[in-house]
PDB file of C-alpha atoms and ligand atoms in Angstrom:
ATOM      1  CA  MET X 161       1.859 -24.297  20.871  1.00 50.00           C
ATOM      2  CA  PRO X 162       0.688 -27.468  22.625  1.00 50.00           C
ATOM      3  CA  ASN X 163      -2.904 -28.431  22.145  1.00 53.00           C
ATOM      4  CA  ASN X 164      -4.997 -31.434  22.854  1.00 54.00           C
ATOM      5  CA  GLU X 165      -6.434 -31.728  19.365  1.00 69.00           C
ATOM      6  CA  THR X 166      -4.994 -33.770  16.509  1.00 81.00           C
ATOM      7  CA  LEU X 167      -1.464 -32.859  15.588  1.00 85.00           C
ATOM      8  CA  LEU X 168      -1.579 -31.136  12.216  1.00 92.00           C
ATOM      9  CA  ASP X 169       1.738 -31.113  10.418  1.00 93.00           C
ATOM     10  CA  LEU X 170       2.388 -27.694   8.937  1.00 94.00           C
ATOM     11  CA  GLU X 171       6.108 -28.274   8.518  1.00 92.00           C
ATOM     12  CA  PRO X 172       6.037 -28.755   4.722  1.00 94.00           C
ATOM     13  CA  TYR X 173       3.848 -25.735   4.109  1.00 97.00           C
ATOM     14  CA  ARG X 174       4.295 -22.016   3.611  1.00 97.00           C
ATOM     15  CA  ILE X 175       2.030 -20.172   5.965  1.00 98.00           C
ATOM     16  CA  PRO X 176       0.108 -17.309   4.371  1.00 98.00           C
ATOM     17  CA  GLN X 177       1.110 -14.154   6.174  1.00 98.00           C
ATOM     18  CA  HIS X 178      -2.291 -12.517   5.873  1.00 99.00           C
ATOM     19  CA  VAL X 179      -5.521 -14.522   5.862  1.00 99.00           C
ATOM     20  CA  ALA X 180      -8.906 -12.852   5.379  1.00 99.00           C
ATOM     21  CA  ILE X 181     -12.203 -14.592   6.074  1.00 99.00           C
ATOM     22  CA  ILE X 182     -15.756 -13.877   4.935  1.00 99.00           C
ATOM     23  CA  MET X 183     -17.504 -15.524   7.870  1.00 98.00           C
ATOM     24  CA  ASP X 184     -20.723 -16.560   6.135  1.00 98.00           C
ATOM     25  CA  GLY X 185     -23.481 -19.091   6.724  1.00 98.00           C
ATOM     26  CA  ASN X 186     -24.534 -18.413  10.319  1.00 98.00           C
ATOM     27  CA  GLY X 187     -28.191 -18.095   9.303  1.00 98.00           C
ATOM     28  CA  ARG X 188     -28.215 -21.346   7.341  1.00 98.00           C
ATOM     29  CA  TRP X 189     -26.332 -23.143  10.111  1.00 99.00           C
ATOM     30  CA  ALA X 190     -29.140 -22.152  12.502  1.00 98.00           C
ATOM     31  CA  LYS X 191     -31.922 -22.946  10.045  1.00 98.00           C
ATOM     32  CA  LYS X 192     -30.580 -26.455   9.537  1.00 98.00           C
ATOM     33  CA  ARG X 193     -30.984 -26.969  13.280  1.00 98.00           C
ATOM     34  CA  GLY X 194     -34.423 -25.348  13.508  1.00 98.00           C
ATOM     35  CA  LEU X 195     -32.942 -22.423  15.466  1.00 98.00           C
ATOM     36  CA  PRO X 196     -33.426 -18.666  15.008  1.00 98.00           C
ATOM     37  CA  ARG X 197     -30.814 -16.764  12.996  1.00 98.00           C
ATOM     38  CA  HIS X 198     -29.380 -15.050  16.062  1.00 98.00           C
ATOM     39  CA  ALA X 199     -28.458 -18.486  17.473  1.00 98.00           C
ATOM     40  CA  GLY X 200     -26.333 -18.935  14.357  1.00 98.00           C
ATOM     41  CA  HIS X 201     -24.653 -15.594  14.952  1.00 98.00           C
ATOM     42  CA  ARG X 202     -23.947 -16.611  18.544  1.00 98.00           C
ATOM     43  CA  ALA X 203     -22.385 -19.884  17.391  1.00 98.00           C
ATOM     44  CA  GLY X 204     -20.403 -17.937  14.795  1.00 98.00           C
ATOM     45  CA  ALA X 205     -19.075 -15.581  17.456  1.00 98.00           C
ATOM     46  CA  GLU X 206     -18.032 -18.533  19.620  1.00 98.00           C
ATOM     47  CA  ASN X 207     -16.190 -20.018  16.676  1.00 98.00           C
ATOM     48  CA  LEU X 208     -13.966 -16.969  16.473  1.00 98.00           C
ATOM     49  CA  ARG X 209     -12.080 -18.130  19.554  1.00 98.00           C
ATOM     50  CA  ARG X 210     -11.132 -21.390  17.790  1.00 98.00           C
ATOM     51  CA  ILE X 211      -9.956 -19.609  14.654  1.00 98.00           C
ATOM     52  CA  ILE X 212      -7.965 -16.987  16.533  1.00 98.00           C
ATOM     53  CA  ASN X 213      -6.250 -19.720  18.573  1.00 98.00           C
ATOM     54  CA  ALA X 214      -5.501 -21.714  15.434  1.00 98.00           C
ATOM     55  CA  SER X 215      -4.170 -18.638  13.633  1.00 98.00           C
ATOM     56  CA  VAL X 216      -1.769 -17.942  16.484  1.00 98.00           C
ATOM     57  CA  GLU X 217      -0.785 -21.619  16.597  1.00 97.00           C
ATOM     58  CA  PHE X 218      -0.176 -21.818  12.821  1.00 97.00           C
ATOM     59  CA  GLY X 219       1.885 -18.620  12.770  1.00 97.00           C
ATOM     60  CA  ILE X 220      -0.437 -16.471  10.678  1.00 98.00           C
ATOM     61  CA  ASN X 221       0.575 -12.840  11.235  1.00 98.00           C
ATOM     62  CA  ILE X 222      -2.562 -11.026  10.141  1.00 99.00           C
ATOM     63  CA  LEU X 223      -6.146 -12.275  10.326  1.00 99.00           C
ATOM     64  CA  THR X 224      -8.884 -10.133   8.819  1.00 99.00           C
ATOM     65  CA  ILE X 225     -12.489 -11.058   9.532  1.00 98.00           C
ATOM     66  CA  TYR X 226     -15.624  -9.700   7.884  1.00 98.00           C
ATOM     67  CA  ALA X 227     -18.031  -9.202  10.775  1.00 98.00           C
ATOM     68  CA  PHE X 228     -20.624  -6.750   9.462  1.00 98.00           C
ATOM     69  CA  SER X 229     -20.921  -5.117   6.048  1.00 98.00           C
ATOM     70  CA  THR X 230     -22.261  -1.684   5.123  1.00 97.00           C
ATOM     71  CA  GLU X 231     -25.088  -3.597   3.398  1.00 98.00           C
ATOM     72  CA  ASN X 232     -25.941  -5.685   6.469  1.00 98.00           C
ATOM     73  CA  TRP X 233     -27.751  -2.647   7.977  1.00 97.00           C
ATOM     74  CA  GLY X 234     -30.534  -3.514   5.543  1.00 98.00           C
ATOM     75  CA  ARG X 235     -31.375  -6.735   7.425  1.00 98.00           C
ATOM     76  CA  PRO X 236     -34.409  -6.863   9.740  1.00 98.00           C
ATOM     77  CA  GLU X 237     -33.914  -4.524  12.692  1.00 98.00           C
ATOM     78  CA  ARG X 238     -34.112  -7.388  15.183  1.00 98.00           C
ATOM     79  CA  GLU X 239     -31.274  -9.226  13.510  1.00 98.00           C
ATOM     80  CA  VAL X 240     -29.110  -6.093  13.323  1.00 97.00           C
ATOM     81  CA  ARG X 241     -29.731  -5.445  17.022  1.00 97.00           C
ATOM     82  CA  ALA X 242     -28.841  -9.036  17.896  1.00 98.00           C
ATOM     83  CA  LEU X 243     -25.625  -8.769  15.873  1.00 98.00           C
ATOM     84  CA  MET X 244     -24.584  -5.532  17.613  1.00 98.00           C
ATOM     85  CA  LYS X 245     -25.241  -7.129  20.993  1.00 98.00           C
ATOM     86  CA  ILE X 246     -23.176 -10.181  20.092  1.00 98.00           C
ATOM     87  CA  ILE X 247     -20.266  -8.046  18.860  1.00 97.00           C
ATOM     88  CA  ALA X 248     -20.336  -5.994  22.091  1.00 98.00           C
ATOM     89  CA  ARG X 249     -20.433  -9.182  24.154  1.00 98.00           C
ATOM     90  CA  VAL X 250     -17.507 -10.736  22.294  1.00 97.00           C
ATOM     91  CA  LEU X 251     -15.465  -7.611  23.048  1.00 97.00           C
ATOM     92  CA  ASP X 252     -16.432  -7.752  26.740  1.00 97.00           C
ATOM     93  CA  GLN X 253     -15.747 -11.454  27.134  1.00 97.00           C
ATOM     94  CA  GLU X 254     -12.700 -11.939  24.935  1.00 98.00           C
ATOM     95  CA  LEU X 255     -10.666  -8.766  25.316  1.00 98.00           C
ATOM     96  CA  LYS X 256      -8.633  -9.911  28.301  1.00 98.00           C
ATOM     97  CA  GLU X 257      -7.716 -13.209  26.674  1.00 98.00           C
ATOM     98  CA  LEU X 258      -6.959 -11.565  23.316  1.00 98.00           C
ATOM     99  CA  ASN X 259      -4.653  -9.118  25.028  1.00 98.00           C
ATOM    100  CA  ALA X 260      -2.923 -11.910  26.965  1.00 98.00           C
ATOM    101  CA  GLN X 261      -2.439 -13.821  23.711  1.00 97.00           C
ATOM    102  CA  GLY X 262      -0.663 -10.875  22.121  1.00 98.00           C
ATOM    103  CA  VAL X 263      -3.426 -10.008  19.678  1.00 98.00           C
ATOM    104  CA  CYS X 264      -3.419  -6.454  18.335  1.00 98.00           C
ATOM    105  CA  LEU X 265      -6.905  -5.345  17.330  1.00 98.00           C
ATOM    106  CA  HIS X 266      -7.592  -3.062  14.375  1.00 98.00           C
ATOM    107  CA  HIS X 267     -10.904  -1.890  13.021  1.00 98.00           C
ATOM    108  CA  LEU X 268     -11.638  -1.657   9.293  1.00 98.00           C
ATOM    109  CA  GLY X 269     -14.661   0.460   8.548  1.00 98.00           C
ATOM    110  CA  ASP X 270     -16.556   3.508   9.645  1.00 96.00           C
ATOM    111  CA  MET X 271     -18.046   4.024  13.102  1.00 94.00           C
ATOM    112  CA  THR X 272     -20.715   6.463  11.911  1.00 90.00           C
ATOM    113  CA  GLY X 273     -24.165   5.257  12.912  1.00 88.00           C
ATOM    114  CA  VAL X 274     -22.809   2.772  15.443  1.00 95.00           C
ATOM    115  CA  GLU X 275     -24.057   3.147  19.041  1.00 96.00           C
ATOM    116  CA  GLN X 276     -21.729   5.216  21.208  1.00 97.00           C
ATOM    117  CA  ASP X 277     -21.318   2.448  23.761  1.00 97.00           C
ATOM    118  CA  LEU X 278     -20.080   0.007  21.122  1.00 97.00           C
ATOM    119  CA  GLN X 279     -17.805   2.666  19.614  1.00 98.00           C
ATOM    120  CA  ASP X 280     -16.264   3.172  23.058  1.00 98.00           C
ATOM    121  CA  LYS X 281     -15.700  -0.562  23.506  1.00 98.00           C
ATOM    122  CA  VAL X 282     -13.968  -0.806  20.135  1.00 98.00           C
ATOM    123  CA  HIS X 283     -11.725   2.200  20.824  1.00 98.00           C
ATOM    124  CA  ASN X 284     -10.855   0.844  24.248  1.00 98.00           C
ATOM    125  CA  ALA X 285      -9.944  -2.564  22.782  1.00 98.00           C
ATOM    126  CA  ILE X 286      -7.742  -0.961  20.114  1.00 98.00           C
ATOM    127  CA  GLU X 287      -6.000   1.213  22.691  1.00 98.00           C
ATOM    128  CA  LEU X 288      -5.418  -1.678  25.110  1.00 98.00           C
ATOM    129  CA  THR X 289      -3.930  -4.008  22.496  1.00 98.00           C
ATOM    130  CA  LYS X 290      -2.020  -1.527  20.337  1.00 98.00           C
ATOM    131  CA  ASN X 291       1.462  -2.694  21.359  1.00 98.00           C
ATOM    132  CA  ASN X 292       0.782  -6.416  20.882  1.00 98.00           C
ATOM    133  CA  ASN X 293       2.523  -8.107  17.984  1.00 97.00           C
ATOM    134  CA  ARG X 294       1.705 -11.807  17.901  1.00 98.00           C
ATOM    135  CA  LEU X 295      -1.327 -11.522  15.623  1.00 98.00           C
ATOM    136  CA  ILE X 296      -2.935  -8.486  14.046  1.00 98.00           C
ATOM    137  CA  LEU X 297      -6.686  -9.031  14.072  1.00 98.00           C
ATOM    138  CA  ASN X 298      -8.496  -6.700  11.676  1.00 98.00           C
ATOM    139  CA  VAL X 299     -12.203  -6.643  12.349  1.00 98.00           C
ATOM    140  CA  ALA X 300     -14.141  -5.405   9.320  1.00 98.00           C
ATOM    141  CA  PHE X 301     -17.218  -3.972  10.948  1.00 98.00           C
ATOM    142  CA  ASN X 302     -19.540  -1.562   9.169  1.00 98.00           C
ATOM    143  CA  TYR X 303     -17.101  -2.189   6.364  1.00 98.00           C
ATOM    144  CA  GLY X 304     -17.619  -2.046   2.608  1.00 98.00           C
ATOM    145  CA  GLY X 305     -14.879  -2.061  -0.007  1.00 98.00           C
ATOM    146  CA  ARG X 306     -16.582   0.645  -2.046  1.00 98.00           C
ATOM    147  CA  ALA X 307     -17.175   2.823   1.019  1.00 98.00           C
ATOM    148  CA  GLU X 308     -13.510   2.360   1.933  1.00 98.00           C
ATOM    149  CA  ILE X 309     -12.402   3.541  -1.521  1.00 98.00           C
ATOM    150  CA  LEU X 310     -14.714   6.587  -1.364  1.00 98.00           C
ATOM    151  CA  HIS X 311     -13.404   7.389   2.101  1.00 98.00           C
ATOM    152  CA  ALA X 312      -9.837   7.222   0.766  1.00 98.00           C
ATOM    153  CA  VAL X 313     -10.643   9.460  -2.224  1.00 98.00           C
ATOM    154  CA  ARG X 314     -12.295  12.049   0.033  1.00 98.00           C
ATOM    155  CA  GLN X 315      -9.217  12.111   2.276  1.00 98.00           C
ATOM    156  CA  MET X 316      -6.906  12.462  -0.699  1.00 98.00           C
ATOM    157  CA  LEU X 317      -8.931  15.374  -2.049  1.00 98.00           C
ATOM    158  CA  ALA X 318      -8.881  17.008   1.383  1.00 98.00           C
ATOM    159  CA  ASP X 319      -5.087  16.531   1.437  1.00 98.00           C
ATOM    160  CA  GLU X 320      -4.873  18.114  -2.033  1.00 98.00           C
ATOM    161  CA  ILE X 321      -2.885  15.201  -3.444  1.00 98.00           C
ATOM    162  CA  ALA X 322      -1.586  16.199  -6.888  1.00 98.00           C
ATOM    163  CA  PRO X 323      -2.954  13.800  -9.552  1.00 97.00           C
ATOM    164  CA  GLU X 324       0.494  13.028 -10.966  1.00 98.00           C
ATOM    165  CA  THR X 325       1.795  11.988  -7.547  1.00 98.00           C
ATOM    166  CA  LEU X 326      -0.998   9.464  -6.966  1.00 98.00           C
ATOM    167  CA  SER X 327       0.361   5.912  -7.116  1.00 98.00           C
ATOM    168  CA  GLU X 328      -1.050   2.545  -6.083  1.00 98.00           C
ATOM    169  CA  SER X 329       1.038   2.570  -2.941  1.00 98.00           C
ATOM    170  CA  LEU X 330      -0.073   6.088  -1.991  1.00 98.00           C
ATOM    171  CA  PHE X 331      -3.682   5.038  -2.599  1.00 98.00           C
ATOM    172  CA  SER X 332      -3.200   1.977  -0.380  1.00 98.00           C
ATOM    173  CA  SER X 333      -1.930   4.219   2.393  1.00 98.00           C
ATOM    174  CA  TYR X 334      -5.363   5.883   2.520  1.00 98.00           C
ATOM    175  CA  LEU X 335      -7.234   2.604   3.016  1.00 98.00           C
ATOM    176  CA  PHE X 336      -8.222   1.205   6.418  1.00 98.00           C
ATOM    177  CA  THR X 337      -5.526  -1.466   5.913  1.00 98.00           C
ATOM    178  CA  ARG X 338      -2.770   1.138   5.569  1.00 98.00           C
ATOM    179  CA  GLY X 339       0.664  -0.248   6.336  1.00 98.00           C
ATOM    180  CA  LEU X 340      -0.417  -3.882   6.088  1.00 98.00           C
ATOM    181  CA  PRO X 341       0.364  -6.309   3.265  1.00 98.00           C
ATOM    182  CA  ASP X 342      -2.518  -7.452   1.063  1.00 98.00           C
ATOM    183  CA  PRO X 343      -4.202 -10.732   1.999  1.00 98.00           C
ATOM    184  CA  ASP X 344      -2.525 -13.831   0.575  1.00 98.00           C
ATOM    185  CA  LEU X 345      -5.597 -15.948   1.087  1.00 98.00           C
ATOM    186  CA  VAL X 346      -9.295 -15.030   1.201  1.00 99.00           C
ATOM    187  CA  ILE X 347     -11.541 -17.733   2.627  1.00 99.00           C
ATOM    188  CA  ARG X 348     -15.311 -17.670   2.211  1.00 99.00           C
ATOM    189  CA  THR X 349     -17.411 -20.140   4.138  1.00 99.00           C
ATOM    190  CA  SER X 350     -20.950 -21.323   3.284  1.00 98.00           C
ATOM    191  CA  GLY X 351     -20.388 -22.092  -0.390  1.00 98.00           C
ATOM    192  CA  GLU X 352     -21.066 -18.650  -1.839  1.00 98.00           C
ATOM    193  CA  LEU X 353     -18.757 -17.719  -4.699  1.00 98.00           C
ATOM    194  CA  ARG X 354     -18.633 -13.956  -4.450  1.00 98.00           C
ATOM    195  CA  ILE X 355     -16.620 -11.251  -2.752  1.00 98.00           C
ATOM    196  CA  SER X 356     -19.597  -9.263  -1.337  1.00 98.00           C
ATOM    197  CA  ASN X 357     -17.765  -5.925  -1.183  1.00 98.00           C
ATOM    198  CA  PHE X 358     -14.876  -7.312   0.909  1.00 99.00           C
ATOM    199  CA  LEU X 359     -11.349  -5.906   0.399  1.00 99.00           C
ATOM    200  CA  ILE X 360     -12.025  -5.226  -3.270  1.00 98.00           C
ATOM    201  CA  TRP X 361      -8.790  -3.247  -3.673  1.00 98.00           C
ATOM    202  CA  GLN X 362      -6.564  -5.374  -1.435  1.00 98.00           C
ATOM    203  CA  ALA X 363      -7.686  -8.788  -2.735  1.00 98.00           C
ATOM    204  CA  ALA X 364      -6.692  -8.043  -6.344  1.00 98.00           C
ATOM    205  CA  TYR X 365      -4.222 -10.961  -6.319  1.00 98.00           C
ATOM    206  CA  SER X 366      -5.314 -12.927  -3.262  1.00 98.00           C
ATOM    207  CA  GLU X 367      -5.932 -16.633  -3.617  1.00 98.00           C
ATOM    208  CA  PHE X 368      -9.654 -17.304  -3.144  1.00 98.00           C
ATOM    209  CA  TYR X 369     -10.717 -20.360  -1.148  1.00 98.00           C
ATOM    210  CA  PRO X 370     -14.426 -21.062  -1.029  1.00 98.00           C
ATOM    211  CA  THR X 371     -15.658 -23.844   1.217  1.00 99.00           C
ATOM    212  CA  PRO X 372     -19.203 -25.191   1.647  1.00 98.00           C
ATOM    213  CA  VAL X 373     -18.739 -25.423   5.441  1.00 99.00           C
ATOM    214  CA  TYR X 374     -20.880 -22.938   7.392  1.00 99.00           C
ATOM    215  CA  TRP X 375     -18.889 -20.504   9.506  1.00 99.00           C
ATOM    216  CA  PRO X 376     -19.803 -21.956  12.947  1.00 98.00           C
ATOM    217  CA  ASP X 377     -18.418 -25.327  11.766  1.00 98.00           C
ATOM    218  CA  PHE X 378     -15.201 -23.927  10.256  1.00 98.00           C
ATOM    219  CA  GLY X 379     -12.596 -24.958  12.815  1.00 98.00           C
ATOM    220  CA  ARG X 380      -8.890 -25.520  13.200  1.00 98.00           C
ATOM    221  CA  LYS X 381      -8.825 -28.519  10.832  1.00 98.00           C
ATOM    222  CA  GLU X 382     -10.701 -26.586   8.143  1.00 98.00           C
ATOM    223  CA  LEU X 383      -8.254 -23.678   8.448  1.00 98.00           C
ATOM    224  CA  TYR X 384      -5.391 -26.157   8.103  1.00 98.00           C
ATOM    225  CA  GLU X 385      -6.983 -27.567   4.938  1.00 98.00           C
ATOM    226  CA  ALA X 386      -7.266 -24.056   3.513  1.00 98.00           C
ATOM    227  CA  ILE X 387      -3.540 -23.544   4.132  1.00 98.00           C
ATOM    228  CA  VAL X 388      -2.750 -26.852   2.421  1.00 98.00           C
ATOM    229  CA  ALA X 389      -4.877 -25.805  -0.585  1.00 98.00           C
ATOM    230  CA  PHE X 390      -3.119 -22.425  -0.653  1.00 98.00           C
ATOM    231  CA  ASN X 391       0.177 -24.281  -0.988  1.00 98.00           C
ATOM    232  CA  GLN X 392      -1.068 -26.027  -4.100  1.00 98.00           C
ATOM    233  CA  ARG X 393      -1.725 -22.725  -5.862  1.00 98.00           C
ATOM    234  CA  GLU X 394       0.723 -21.068  -8.181  1.00 97.00           C
ATOM    235  CA  ARG X 395       0.569 -17.315  -7.736  1.00 97.00           C
ATOM    236  CA  ARG X 396       1.600 -15.723 -10.995  1.00 97.00           C
ATOM    237  CA  PHE X 397       0.619 -12.062 -10.522  1.00 97.00           C
ATOM    238  CA  GLY X 398       0.106 -11.757 -14.268  1.00 97.00           C
ATOM    239  CA  LEU X 399       3.528 -13.177 -15.172  1.00 97.00           C
ATOM    240  CA  VAL X 400       4.416 -16.483 -16.835  1.00 95.00           C
ATOM    241  CA  THR X 401       5.902 -19.570 -15.263  1.00 88.00           C
ATOM    242  CA  GLU X 402       9.506 -20.296 -16.224  1.00 78.00           C
ATOM    243  CA  THR X 403       9.715 -23.344 -18.480  1.00 72.00           C
ATOM    244  CA  PRO X 404      13.004 -25.186 -18.895  1.00 69.00           C
TER     245      PRO X 404
HETATM  246  C1  IPE M 235     -22.762 -14.266   8.185  1.00 71.69           C
HETATM  247  O1  IPE M 235     -23.820 -15.146   8.223  1.00 71.69           O
HETATM  248  C2  IPE M 235     -22.832 -13.229   9.266  1.00 71.69           C
HETATM  249  C3  IPE M 235     -23.131 -11.865   8.795  1.00 71.69           C
HETATM  250  C4  IPE M 235     -23.336 -11.505   7.566  1.00 71.69           C
HETATM  251  C5  IPE M 235     -23.209 -10.843   9.812  1.00 71.69           C
HETATM  252  P1  IPE M 235     -25.205 -14.841   7.516  1.00 71.69           P
HETATM  253  O2  IPE M 235     -26.108 -14.163   8.491  1.00 71.69           O
HETATM  254  O3  IPE M 235     -25.014 -14.090   6.261  1.00 71.69           O
HETATM  255  O4  IPE M 235     -25.730 -16.307   7.223  1.00 71.69           O
HETATM  256  P2  IPE M 235     -26.499 -16.803   5.931  1.00 71.69           P
HETATM  257  O5  IPE M 235     -25.686 -16.402   4.751  1.00 71.69           O
HETATM  258  O6  IPE M 235     -27.824 -16.133   5.941  1.00 71.69           O
HETATM  259  O7  IPE M 235     -26.580 -18.265   6.099  1.00 71.69           O
HETATM  260  C1  IPE M 236     -20.914 -10.991   3.724  1.00 71.69           C
HETATM  261  O1  IPE M 236     -21.928 -11.909   3.898  1.00 71.69           O
HETATM  262  C2  IPE M 236     -20.805 -10.116   4.943  1.00 71.69           C
HETATM  263  C3  IPE M 236     -20.269 -10.761   6.142  1.00 71.69           C
HETATM  264  C4  IPE M 236     -19.868 -11.982   6.242  1.00 71.69           C
HETATM  265  C5  IPE M 236     -20.167  -9.894   7.296  1.00 71.69           C
HETATM  266  P1  IPE M 236     -23.410 -11.632   3.402  1.00 71.69           P
HETATM  267  O2  IPE M 236     -24.220 -12.814   3.788  1.00 71.69           O
HETATM  268  O3  IPE M 236     -23.882 -10.309   3.897  1.00 71.69           O
HETATM  269  O4  IPE M 236     -23.236 -11.530   1.810  1.00 71.69           O
HETATM  270  P2  IPE M 236     -24.250 -11.847   0.639  1.00 71.69           P
HETATM  271  O5  IPE M 236     -25.511 -11.084   0.939  1.00 71.69           O
HETATM  272  O6  IPE M 236     -24.495 -13.322   0.636  1.00 71.69           O
HETATM  273  O7  IPE M 236     -23.554 -11.395  -0.605  1.00 71.69           O
HETATM  274 MG1   MG M 237     -24.727 -14.636   4.335  1.00 71.69          MG
END
């Protein structure tokens, strides 16, 4: 895809099929500039456009972004309200372009407790983009890994799954990510070195890439650098490397 930014050579590199991002550091990005936290969230939302474009350009097939956790409800009410407004606005402003780009939107999480209007926007976006196949964009919103596992267990009990038939792959098929491969690479911006309840089942063998860059500053070049770093990893999945 032509672009007017620096040419980044991806030729020698394997592209991770599924990249997941913990988009963290909006608050600190704003604080550093003497701005309120919601200004950081706005900048973070704007940054999504860059990362979606770069993901399409680099040939990533699945991008999963952590937008709002089940624990984030515990933040001050004003901040939660600002975040909901920003998420609704992103859907309003970006949907047409996302659809034109061939992005297929999925939601990971539970809609309970979310305002009806926002629920409707999300469902409409999923419906509109369901046949697109250039990039699957999973938005983890009101998402928690533990809540996801409980949700799966409840469904399995309701389906009367026999204990001896329960396998890892059957379990996976009850998660919000059903049908999708596990993430190859999990990126966390802002320098924190924890998983914060994100994809705790699916990321069992993902490569973890922490970067000190705050999310609003994590652009195309930074995503490229993460892919280069991913290529320097040796994924062993518990096995041993062949020695001559
Ligand atoms: C990430 O940025 C966005 C959400 C969690 C919704 P933060 O708001 O967590 O920013 P910091 O970590 O306080 O800097
Ligand atoms: C994780 O970031 C959640 C999202 C990015 C949506 P947090 O800022 O909520 O995580 P902690 O509190 O630092 O663990
Ligand atoms: Mg944070």
